XYZ file of N, CA and C in Angstrom:
609
model
N -7.197 16.809 4.468
C -6.016 17.300 5.172
C -5.028 16.182 5.432
N -5.539 15.033 5.875
C -4.654 13.898 6.166
C -3.925 13.447 4.911
N -4.673 13.287 3.806
C -4.070 12.775 2.578
C -3.159 13.800 1.924
N -3.557 15.063 1.927
C -2.714 16.103 1.328
C -1.371 16.213 2.031
N -1.334 15.824 3.296
C -0.092 15.911 4.065
C 0.847 14.734 3.795
N 0.354 13.725 3.088
C 1.165 12.533 2.835
C 2.011 12.721 1.573
N 3.259 12.281 1.608
C 4.105 12.396 0.417
C 3.567 11.539 -0.729
N 3.567 12.107 -1.922
C 3.149 11.355 -3.097
C 1.656 11.293 -3.312
N 0.877 11.994 -2.474
C -0.582 11.996 -2.621
C -1.070 13.429 -2.796
N -1.881 13.653 -3.806
C -2.487 14.964 -4.042
C -3.991 14.785 -4.187
N -4.761 15.514 -3.388
C -6.216 15.466 -3.477
C -6.654 16.389 -4.620
N -7.304 15.821 -5.633
C -7.677 16.610 -6.821
C -9.155 16.965 -6.844
N -9.943 16.391 -5.920
C -11.360 16.714 -5.905
C -12.037 16.220 -4.641
N -13.087 16.905 -4.217
C -13.877 16.506 -3.056
C -15.350 16.675 -3.391
N -16.188 15.822 -2.812
C -17.621 15.881 -3.084
C -18.398 15.660 -1.796
N -19.554 16.315 -1.703
C -20.376 16.227 -0.493
C -21.368 15.078 -0.536
N -21.562 14.504 -1.731
C -22.510 13.392 -1.831
C -22.033 12.412 -2.902
N -22.652 11.241 -2.928
C -22.204 10.179 -3.806
C -22.370 10.471 -5.284
N -23.479 11.076 -5.658
C -23.711 11.392 -7.065
C -22.641 12.344 -7.595
N -22.351 13.382 -6.819
C -21.320 14.347 -7.212
C -19.953 13.668 -7.259
N -19.703 12.759 -6.332
C -18.426 12.043 -6.306
C -18.229 11.234 -7.583
N -19.284 10.549 -8.022
C -19.210 9.754 -9.249
C -18.965 10.665 -10.450
N -19.694 11.779 -10.515
C -19.520 12.712 -11.629
C -18.106 13.277 -11.668
N -17.598 13.682 -10.498
C -16.238 14.220 -10.422
C -15.207 13.178 -10.837
N -15.379 11.957 -10.340
C -14.422 10.893 -10.631
C -14.381 10.585 -12.128
N -15.542 10.571 -12.758
C -15.585 10.299 -14.199
C -14.914 11.411 -14.999
N -15.012 12.646 -14.495
C -14.429 13.769 -15.223
C -12.932 13.895 -14.956
N -12.540 13.732 -13.690
C -11.148 13.948 -13.299
C -10.266 12.718 -13.495
N -10.873 11.522 -13.492
C -10.127 10.253 -13.623
C -8.949 10.189 -12.645
N -9.205 10.295 -11.346
C -8.104 10.230 -10.371
C -7.504 8.827 -10.318
N -6.296 8.730 -9.804
C -5.653 7.423 -9.644
C -6.418 6.563 -8.652
N -6.979 7.190 -7.608
C -7.712 6.471 -6.565
C -8.904 7.314 -6.113
N -10.046 6.659 -5.912
C -11.224 7.299 -5.304
C -11.363 6.783 -3.876
N -11.614 7.680 -2.944
C -11.801 7.307 -1.541
C -13.243 7.631 -1.164
N -14.028 6.579 -0.874
C -15.455 6.764 -0.603
C -15.817 6.320 0.804
N -16.771 7.056 1.395
C -17.381 6.633 2.647
C -18.556 5.719 2.290
N -18.781 4.696 3.086
C -19.928 3.820 2.852
C -21.222 4.633 2.882
N -21.349 5.494 3.888
C -22.593 6.245 4.088
C -22.441 7.659 3.537
N -22.642 7.805 2.227
C -22.668 9.124 1.610
C -24.120 9.466 1.287
N -24.493 10.754 1.344
C -25.866 11.146 0.994
C -26.194 10.761 -0.445
N -27.455 10.399 -0.684
C -27.883 10.051 -2.039
C -27.340 8.706 -2.450
N -26.361 8.720 -3.327
C -25.694 7.488 -3.777
C -24.675 7.082 -2.720
N -24.834 5.887 -2.134
C -23.900 5.489 -1.078
C -22.586 4.988 -1.668
N -21.630 4.711 -0.784
C -20.297 4.338 -1.228
C -20.249 3.053 -2.031
N -21.118 2.110 -1.714
C -21.126 0.834 -2.435
C -21.630 1.030 -3.861
N -22.730 1.791 -4.011
C -23.263 2.044 -5.348
C -22.298 2.902 -6.166
N -21.671 3.884 -5.530
C -20.690 4.715 -6.229
C -19.525 3.857 -6.712
N -19.097 2.929 -5.872
C -18.015 2.014 -6.251
C -18.438 1.165 -7.436
N -19.661 0.649 -7.405
C -20.169 -0.189 -8.493
C -20.206 0.588 -9.810
N -20.588 1.853 -9.746
C -20.676 2.659 -10.972
C -19.305 2.961 -11.570
N -18.293 3.022 -10.722
C -16.959 3.392 -11.206
C -16.006 2.212 -11.354
N -16.296 1.103 -10.670
C -15.356 -0.015 -10.679
C -16.037 -1.375 -10.770
N -17.344 -1.378 -11.009
C -18.093 -2.626 -11.025
C -17.806 -3.500 -12.235
N -18.364 -4.701 -12.243
C -18.093 -5.684 -13.307
C -18.434 -5.204 -14.716
N -19.369 -4.262 -14.835
C -19.778 -3.817 -16.174
C -19.041 -2.570 -16.636
N -18.131 -2.057 -15.794
C -17.400 -0.833 -16.147
C -16.204 -1.184 -17.031
N -16.138 -0.560 -18.200
C -15.088 -0.901 -19.167
C -13.714 -0.447 -18.708
N -13.631 0.718 -18.096
C -12.343 1.272 -17.676
C -12.438 1.662 -16.198
N -12.396 0.672 -15.302
C -12.671 0.930 -13.888
C -11.603 1.772 -13.201
N -12.048 2.542 -12.228
C -11.147 3.309 -11.383
C -10.818 2.512 -10.127
N -9.724 2.848 -9.494
C -9.363 2.217 -8.222
C -10.134 2.901 -7.100
N -10.795 2.112 -6.265
C -11.611 2.664 -5.187
C -11.197 2.060 -3.850
N -11.078 2.917 -2.838
C -10.886 2.493 -1.455
C -12.092 2.987 -0.671
N -12.697 2.108 0.113
C -13.895 2.447 0.882
C -13.534 2.518 2.357
N -14.038 3.552 3.036
C -13.821 3.672 4.481
C -15.173 3.755 5.177
N -15.211 3.311 6.420
C -16.467 3.349 7.178
C -16.171 3.302 8.667
N -17.120 3.782 9.454
C -17.006 3.658 10.911
C -17.576 2.336 11.371
N -18.244 1.622 10.458
C -18.974 0.422 10.858
C -18.243 -0.842 10.420
N -17.806 -1.626 11.371
C -17.099 -2.877 11.091
C -18.131 -3.980 10.872
N -18.918 -3.847 9.811
C -19.960 -4.828 9.507
C -19.562 -5.620 8.274
N -19.552 -6.931 8.379
C -19.077 -7.783 7.297
C -19.848 -7.571 6.002
N -21.178 -7.358 6.114
C -21.943 -7.225 4.873
C -21.544 -5.965 4.105
N -21.144 -4.907 4.824
C -20.665 -3.705 4.155
C -19.373 -3.996 3.404
N -18.452 -4.652 4.092
C -17.154 -4.925 3.489
C -17.315 -5.805 2.255
N -18.078 -6.859 2.415
C -18.249 -7.796 1.309
C -18.908 -7.117 0.115
N -19.940 -6.308 0.387
C -20.629 -5.609 -0.697
C -19.682 -4.653 -1.407
N -18.835 -3.963 -0.647
C -17.891 -3.017 -1.246
C -16.878 -3.741 -2.126
N -16.373 -4.868 -1.648
C -15.389 -5.622 -2.424
C -16.028 -6.230 -3.658
N -17.241 -6.718 -3.511
C -17.963 -7.267 -4.656
C -18.252 -6.185 -5.703
N -18.418 -4.950 -5.228
C -18.707 -3.841 -6.134
C -17.459 -3.377 -6.885
N -16.288 -3.865 -6.449
C -15.061 -3.528 -7.166
C -14.029 -2.758 -6.380
N -14.266 -2.549 -5.078
C -13.300 -1.798 -4.269
C -11.973 -2.547 -4.151
N -10.889 -1.797 -4.153
C -9.561 -2.390 -3.985
C -9.064 -2.308 -2.552
N -9.795 -1.618 -1.722
C -9.381 -1.507 -0.333
C -10.566 -1.190 0.548
N -10.442 -1.530 1.828
C -11.512 -1.269 2.783
C -10.872 -0.994 4.131
N -11.182 0.173 4.690
C -10.591 0.561 5.966
C -11.651 1.116 6.907
N -11.385 0.991 8.189
C -12.202 1.651 9.192
C -11.633 3.049 9.422
N -12.511 3.974 9.817
C -12.077 5.367 9.962
C -11.051 5.556 11.071
N -10.962 4.595 11.979
C -9.959 4.720 13.037
C -8.635 4.070 12.645
N -8.468 3.761 11.356
C -7.253 3.080 10.908
C -6.009 3.938 11.086
N -6.165 5.256 11.038
C -5.023 6.144 11.186
C -4.472 6.593 9.848
N -3.710 7.663 9.876
C -3.224 8.288 8.644
C -2.245 7.403 7.880
N -1.416 6.644 8.586
C -0.407 5.815 7.921
C -1.077 4.710 7.112
N -2.024 4.004 7.731
C -2.714 2.917 7.038
C -3.573 3.455 5.896
N -4.167 4.631 6.095
C -4.976 5.249 5.047
C -4.108 5.560 3.827
N -2.944 6.145 4.082
C -2.033 6.458 2.978
C -1.556 5.181 2.292
N -1.286 4.141 3.067
C -0.854 2.862 2.497
C -1.935 2.285 1.586
N -3.188 2.403 2.010
C -4.289 1.869 1.213
C -4.422 2.620 -0.106
N -4.247 3.934 -0.073
C -4.331 4.740 -1.293
C -3.197 4.390 -2.239
N -1.988 4.293 -1.701
C -0.834 3.929 -2.534
C -1.005 2.521 -3.104
N -1.493 1.596 -2.274
C -1.675 0.215 -2.728
C -2.684 0.155 -3.866
N -3.791 0.867 -3.731
C -4.817 0.869 -4.772
C -4.269 1.468 -6.062
N -3.477 2.525 -5.941
C -2.892 3.165 -7.120
C -1.928 2.224 -7.839
N -1.282 1.342 -7.072
C -0.319 0.400 -7.636
C -0.974 -0.894 -8.115
N -2.304 -0.969 -8.024
C -2.999 -2.196 -8.424
C -3.017 -3.243 -7.336
N -2.569 -2.874 -6.144
C -2.545 -3.781 -5.002
C -3.855 -3.607 -4.230
N -3.968 -4.227 -3.088
C -5.170 -4.073 -2.275
C -4.793 -4.075 -0.813
N -5.492 -3.273 -0.034
C -5.269 -3.259 1.400
C -6.625 -3.221 2.087
N -6.871 -4.226 2.897
C -8.113 -4.308 3.661
C -7.739 -4.280 5.136
N -8.530 -3.583 5.939
C -8.235 -3.488 7.364
C -7.926 -4.866 7.936
N -6.761 -5.034 8.561
C -6.369 -6.356 9.067
C -7.415 -6.997 9.963
N -8.186 -6.165 10.693
C -9.167 -6.727 11.623
C -10.313 -7.436 10.915
N -10.502 -7.161 9.623
C -11.647 -7.759 8.939
C -11.261 -8.719 7.815
N -10.012 -8.717 7.386
C -9.640 -9.443 6.173
C -10.013 -10.915 6.202
N -9.317 -11.708 7.023
C -9.540 -13.148 6.975
C -10.900 -13.525 7.550
N -11.341 -12.801 8.588
C -12.650 -13.105 9.170
C -13.745 -12.924 8.127
N -13.663 -11.823 7.420
C -14.668 -11.521 6.412
C -14.683 -12.562 5.301
N -13.533 -12.776 4.685
C -13.490 -13.669 3.530
C -13.842 -15.098 3.911
N -13.420 -15.504 5.099
C -13.744 -16.862 5.550
C -15.245 -17.002 5.797
N -15.840 -15.981 6.428
C -17.268 -16.047 6.747
C -18.121 -16.064 5.491
N -17.741 -15.282 4.495
C -18.564 -15.171 3.305
C -18.250 -16.221 2.254
N -17.220 -17.010 2.479
C -16.934 -18.099 1.544
C -18.117 -19.063 1.475
N -18.793 -19.246 2.614
C -19.904 -20.189 2.671
C -21.268 -19.529 2.463
N -21.339 -18.210 2.654
C -22.643 -17.548 2.601
C -22.748 -16.528 1.487
N -21.737 -16.455 0.640
C -21.726 -15.481 -0.442
C -22.600 -15.906 -1.593
N -22.071 -15.913 -2.804
C -22.892 -16.230 -3.975
C -23.399 -17.665 -3.951
N -24.623 -17.871 -4.420
C -25.206 -19.213 -4.419
C -24.670 -20.054 -5.575
N -24.244 -19.392 -6.652
C -23.714 -20.129 -7.802
C -22.337 -20.686 -7.457
N -21.964 -21.850 -8.022
C -20.637 -22.390 -7.751
C -19.560 -21.457 -8.281
N -18.410 -21.384 -7.585
C -17.335 -20.508 -8.041
C -16.882 -20.891 -9.447
N -16.512 -19.900 -10.224
C -16.044 -20.167 -11.583
C -14.738 -20.948 -11.533
N -14.503 -21.744 -12.557
C -13.285 -22.526 -12.644
C -12.237 -21.759 -13.454
N -10.962 -21.919 -13.119
C -9.923 -21.222 -13.880
C -9.884 -21.691 -15.325
N -9.526 -20.778 -16.228
C -9.478 -21.138 -17.644
C -8.332 -22.116 -17.922
N -7.313 -22.090 -17.058
C -6.229 -23.068 -17.106
C -5.910 -23.476 -15.678
N -5.442 -24.699 -15.453
C -5.094 -25.115 -14.092
C -4.006 -24.216 -13.502
N -4.077 -23.999 -12.196
C -3.057 -23.207 -11.530
C -1.818 -24.057 -11.281
N -0.653 -23.431 -11.402
C 0.590 -24.129 -11.078
C 0.740 -24.193 -9.560
N 1.668 -25.017 -9.084
C 1.896 -25.111 -7.642
C 2.281 -23.762 -7.057
N 3.141 -23.026 -7.765
C 3.563 -21.717 -7.270
C 2.394 -20.739 -7.261
N 1.558 -20.812 -8.275
C 0.397 -19.931 -8.310
C -0.553 -20.232 -7.156
N -0.669 -21.515 -6.798
C -1.509 -21.872 -5.644
C -0.939 -21.263 -4.364
N 0.399 -21.259 -4.238
C 1.045 -20.670 -3.065
C 0.819 -19.160 -3.021
N 0.990 -18.523 -4.162
C 0.793 -17.074 -4.230
C -0.677 -16.731 -3.981
N -1.573 -17.553 -4.518
C -3.008 -17.369 -4.297
C -3.332 -17.358 -2.809
N -2.805 -18.336 -2.079
C -3.067 -18.420 -0.641
C -2.515 -17.196 0.091
N -1.346 -16.730 -0.330
C -0.743 -15.554 0.304
C -1.571 -14.305 0.037
N -2.024 -14.151 -1.193
C -2.876 -13.008 -1.545
C -4.156 -13.048 -0.719
N -4.731 -14.230 -0.561
C -5.988 -14.379 0.181
C -5.826 -14.020 1.648
N -4.612 -14.139 2.164
C -4.365 -13.774 3.562
C -3.967 -12.310 3.705
N -4.060 -11.565 2.617
C -3.794 -10.134 2.692
C -2.339 -9.742 2.567
N -1.481 -10.676 2.118
C -0.062 -10.347 1.968
C 0.147 -9.391 0.785
N 1.086 -8.476 0.949
C 1.443 -7.587 -0.156
C 2.424 -8.302 -1.079
N 2.669 -7.715 -2.247
C 3.639 -8.310 -3.177
C 5.017 -8.433 -2.542
N 5.435 -7.403 -1.807
C 6.749 -7.446 -1.161
C 6.825 -8.567 -0.129
N 5.757 -8.748 0.637
C 5.736 -9.814 1.648
C 5.758 -11.187 0.991
N 5.048 -11.335 -0.130
C 5.048 -12.614 -0.846
C 6.430 -12.913 -1.407
N 7.084 -11.891 -1.960
C 8.434 -12.071 -2.503
C 9.391 -12.537 -1.414
N 9.272 -11.928 -0.242
C 10.150 -12.299 0.879
C 9.837 -13.709 1.370
N 8.557 -14.055 1.458
C 8.158 -15.369 1.981
C 8.648 -16.511 1.099
N 8.562 -16.318 -0.223
C 8.914 -17.405 -1.141
C 10.295 -17.233 -1.782
N 11.017 -16.197 -1.341
C 12.389 -15.963 -1.842
C 12.410 -15.829 -3.357
N 11.476 -15.006 -3.871
C 11.431 -14.738 -5.304
C 11.416 -13.225 -5.501
N 11.688 -12.786 -6.717
C 11.752 -11.352 -6.977
C 10.354 -10.742 -7.011
N 10.306 -9.415 -6.816
C 9.035 -8.707 -6.854
C 8.388 -8.827 -8.233
N 9.186 -8.762 -9.267
C 8.637 -8.873 -10.623
C 8.034 -10.253 -10.865
N 8.636 -11.289 -10.268
C 8.086 -12.641 -10.401
C 6.731 -12.740 -9.689
N 6.633 -12.114 -8.517
C 5.351 -12.104 -7.802
C 4.285 -11.433 -8.657
N 4.626 -10.281 -9.232
C 3.661 -9.552 -10.062
C 3.230 -10.391 -11.264
N 4.179 -11.153 -11.822
C 3.846 -12.029 -12.946
C 2.856 -13.104 -12.518
N 3.093 -13.705 -11.337
C 2.185 -14.741 -10.828
C 0.796 -14.162 -10.542
N 0.748 -12.976 -9.932
C -0.542 -12.355 -9.623
C -1.293 -12.034 -10.909
N -0.586 -11.514 -11.905
C -1.217 -11.209 -13.193
C -1.747 -12.477 -13.848
N -0.992 -13.570 -13.743
C -1.429 -14.845 -14.304
C -2.676 -15.352 -13.588
N -2.707 -15.205 -12.257
C -3.889 -15.616 -11.490
C -5.118 -14.820 -11.915
N -4.943 -13.513 -12.070
C -6.068 -12.675 -12.482
C -6.583 -13.100 -13.850
N -5.677 -13.445 -14.753
C -6.079 -13.876 -16.090
C -6.822 -15.210 -16.027
N -6.242 -16.176 -15.316
C -6.841 -17.512 -15.250
C -8.195 -17.520 -14.530
N -8.346 -16.606 -13.552
C -9.581 -16.580 -12.762
C -10.565 -15.540 -13.273
N -10.189 -14.836 -14.350
C -11.015 -13.744 -14.877
C -11.340 -12.750 -13.769
N -10.328 -12.465 -12.938
C -10.486 -11.525 -11.827
C -9.960 -10.155 -12.240
N -10.644 -9.109 -11.798
C -10.255 -7.759 -12.174
C -9.202 -7.172 -11.239
N -9.070 -7.725 -10.049
C -8.069 -7.236 -9.106
C -7.773 -8.329 -8.091
N -6.815 -8.083 -7.223
C -6.385 -9.131 -6.289
C -7.426 -9.390 -5.202
N -8.313 -8.435 -4.956
C -9.393 -8.706 -4.006
C -10.290 -9.824 -4.530
N -10.614 -9.779 -5.831
C -11.427 -10.851 -6.418
C -10.666 -12.174 -6.400
N -9.358 -12.122 -6.562
C -8.535 -13.329 -6.451
C -8.668 -13.911 -5.045
N -8.589 -13.045 -4.031
C -8.685 -13.498 -2.644
C -10.058 -14.087 -2.346
N -11.108 -13.426 -2.816
C -12.466 -13.935 -2.603
C -12.621 -15.314 -3.232
N -12.077 -15.483 -4.445
C -12.166 -16.779 -5.125
C -11.458 -17.869 -4.321
N -10.332 -17.525 -3.725
C -9.586 -18.507 -2.930
C -10.405 -19.006 -1.751
N -11.151 -18.107 -1.124
C -11.990 -18.516 -0.001
C -13.231 -19.258 -0.468
N -13.817 -18.815 -1.569
C -15.026 -19.482 -2.077
C -14.739 -20.910 -2.526
N -13.518 -21.168 -2.970
C -13.154 -22.523 -3.401
C -12.476 -23.302 -2.272
N -12.484 -22.695 -1.070
C -11.964 -23.352 0.136
C -10.476 -23.688 0.031
N -9.747 -22.932 -0.777
C -8.301 -23.130 -0.824
C -7.628 -22.564 0.408
N -8.297 -21.643 1.059
C -7.769 -21.046 2.285
C -8.843 -21.091 3.341
N -8.498 -21.602 4.508
C -9.429 -21.600 5.635
C -8.648 -21.284 6.895
N -9.095 -20.256 7.598
C -8.400 -19.894 8.824
C -6.951 -19.584 8.535
N -6.052 -20.248 9.259
C -4.641 -19.963 9.096
C -3.941 -20.905 8.152
N -4.634 -21.870 7.554
C -3.942 -22.832 6.729
C -4.667 -23.132 5.441
N -4.017 -23.873 4.594
C -4.612 -24.239 3.312
C -5.666 -25.328 3.527
N -6.746 -25.272 2.722
C -7.816 -26.254 2.875
C -7.668 -27.358 1.868
């Protein structure tokens, strides 16, 4: 009801459990999938992995919602390929923004968890050293990387650095290529894992 009432959003399918959600998503190929962490059978993290994980050739955009503000849930969802993560009390406006952002290839994570989560898991996440970029990042790409890691949208980055929106998109696309990242969430995680961003400033 909330999403159907939003301009530019049409709900094309609903499922009562995770397995059915995955089957529907594969058949309908929606622009965005919205999953609850705690779904019967296949949970939201596993459903996300099946539709947007590292081994999926043609991943779908997934936004995960939950009532539980637990870092391990958020991190697992993002690692599984989610483009957004929200708490159920986020409200209709933020929910619609997250769906639109995911459809546009952007990412929206609940502000209350973004930097805390990525900073906390930079040290406790994967045991393997972070992958190195295939080419060195330019100074501007490092600036855009830090902005992405802090949850800035493309429009906010364009305004901050006084550059056009298309230039921001070019820089983000270049970062994804150099870091072998599938979306900007993976770009942000990489920035924290390599300690390029810590707290409110560059590391």
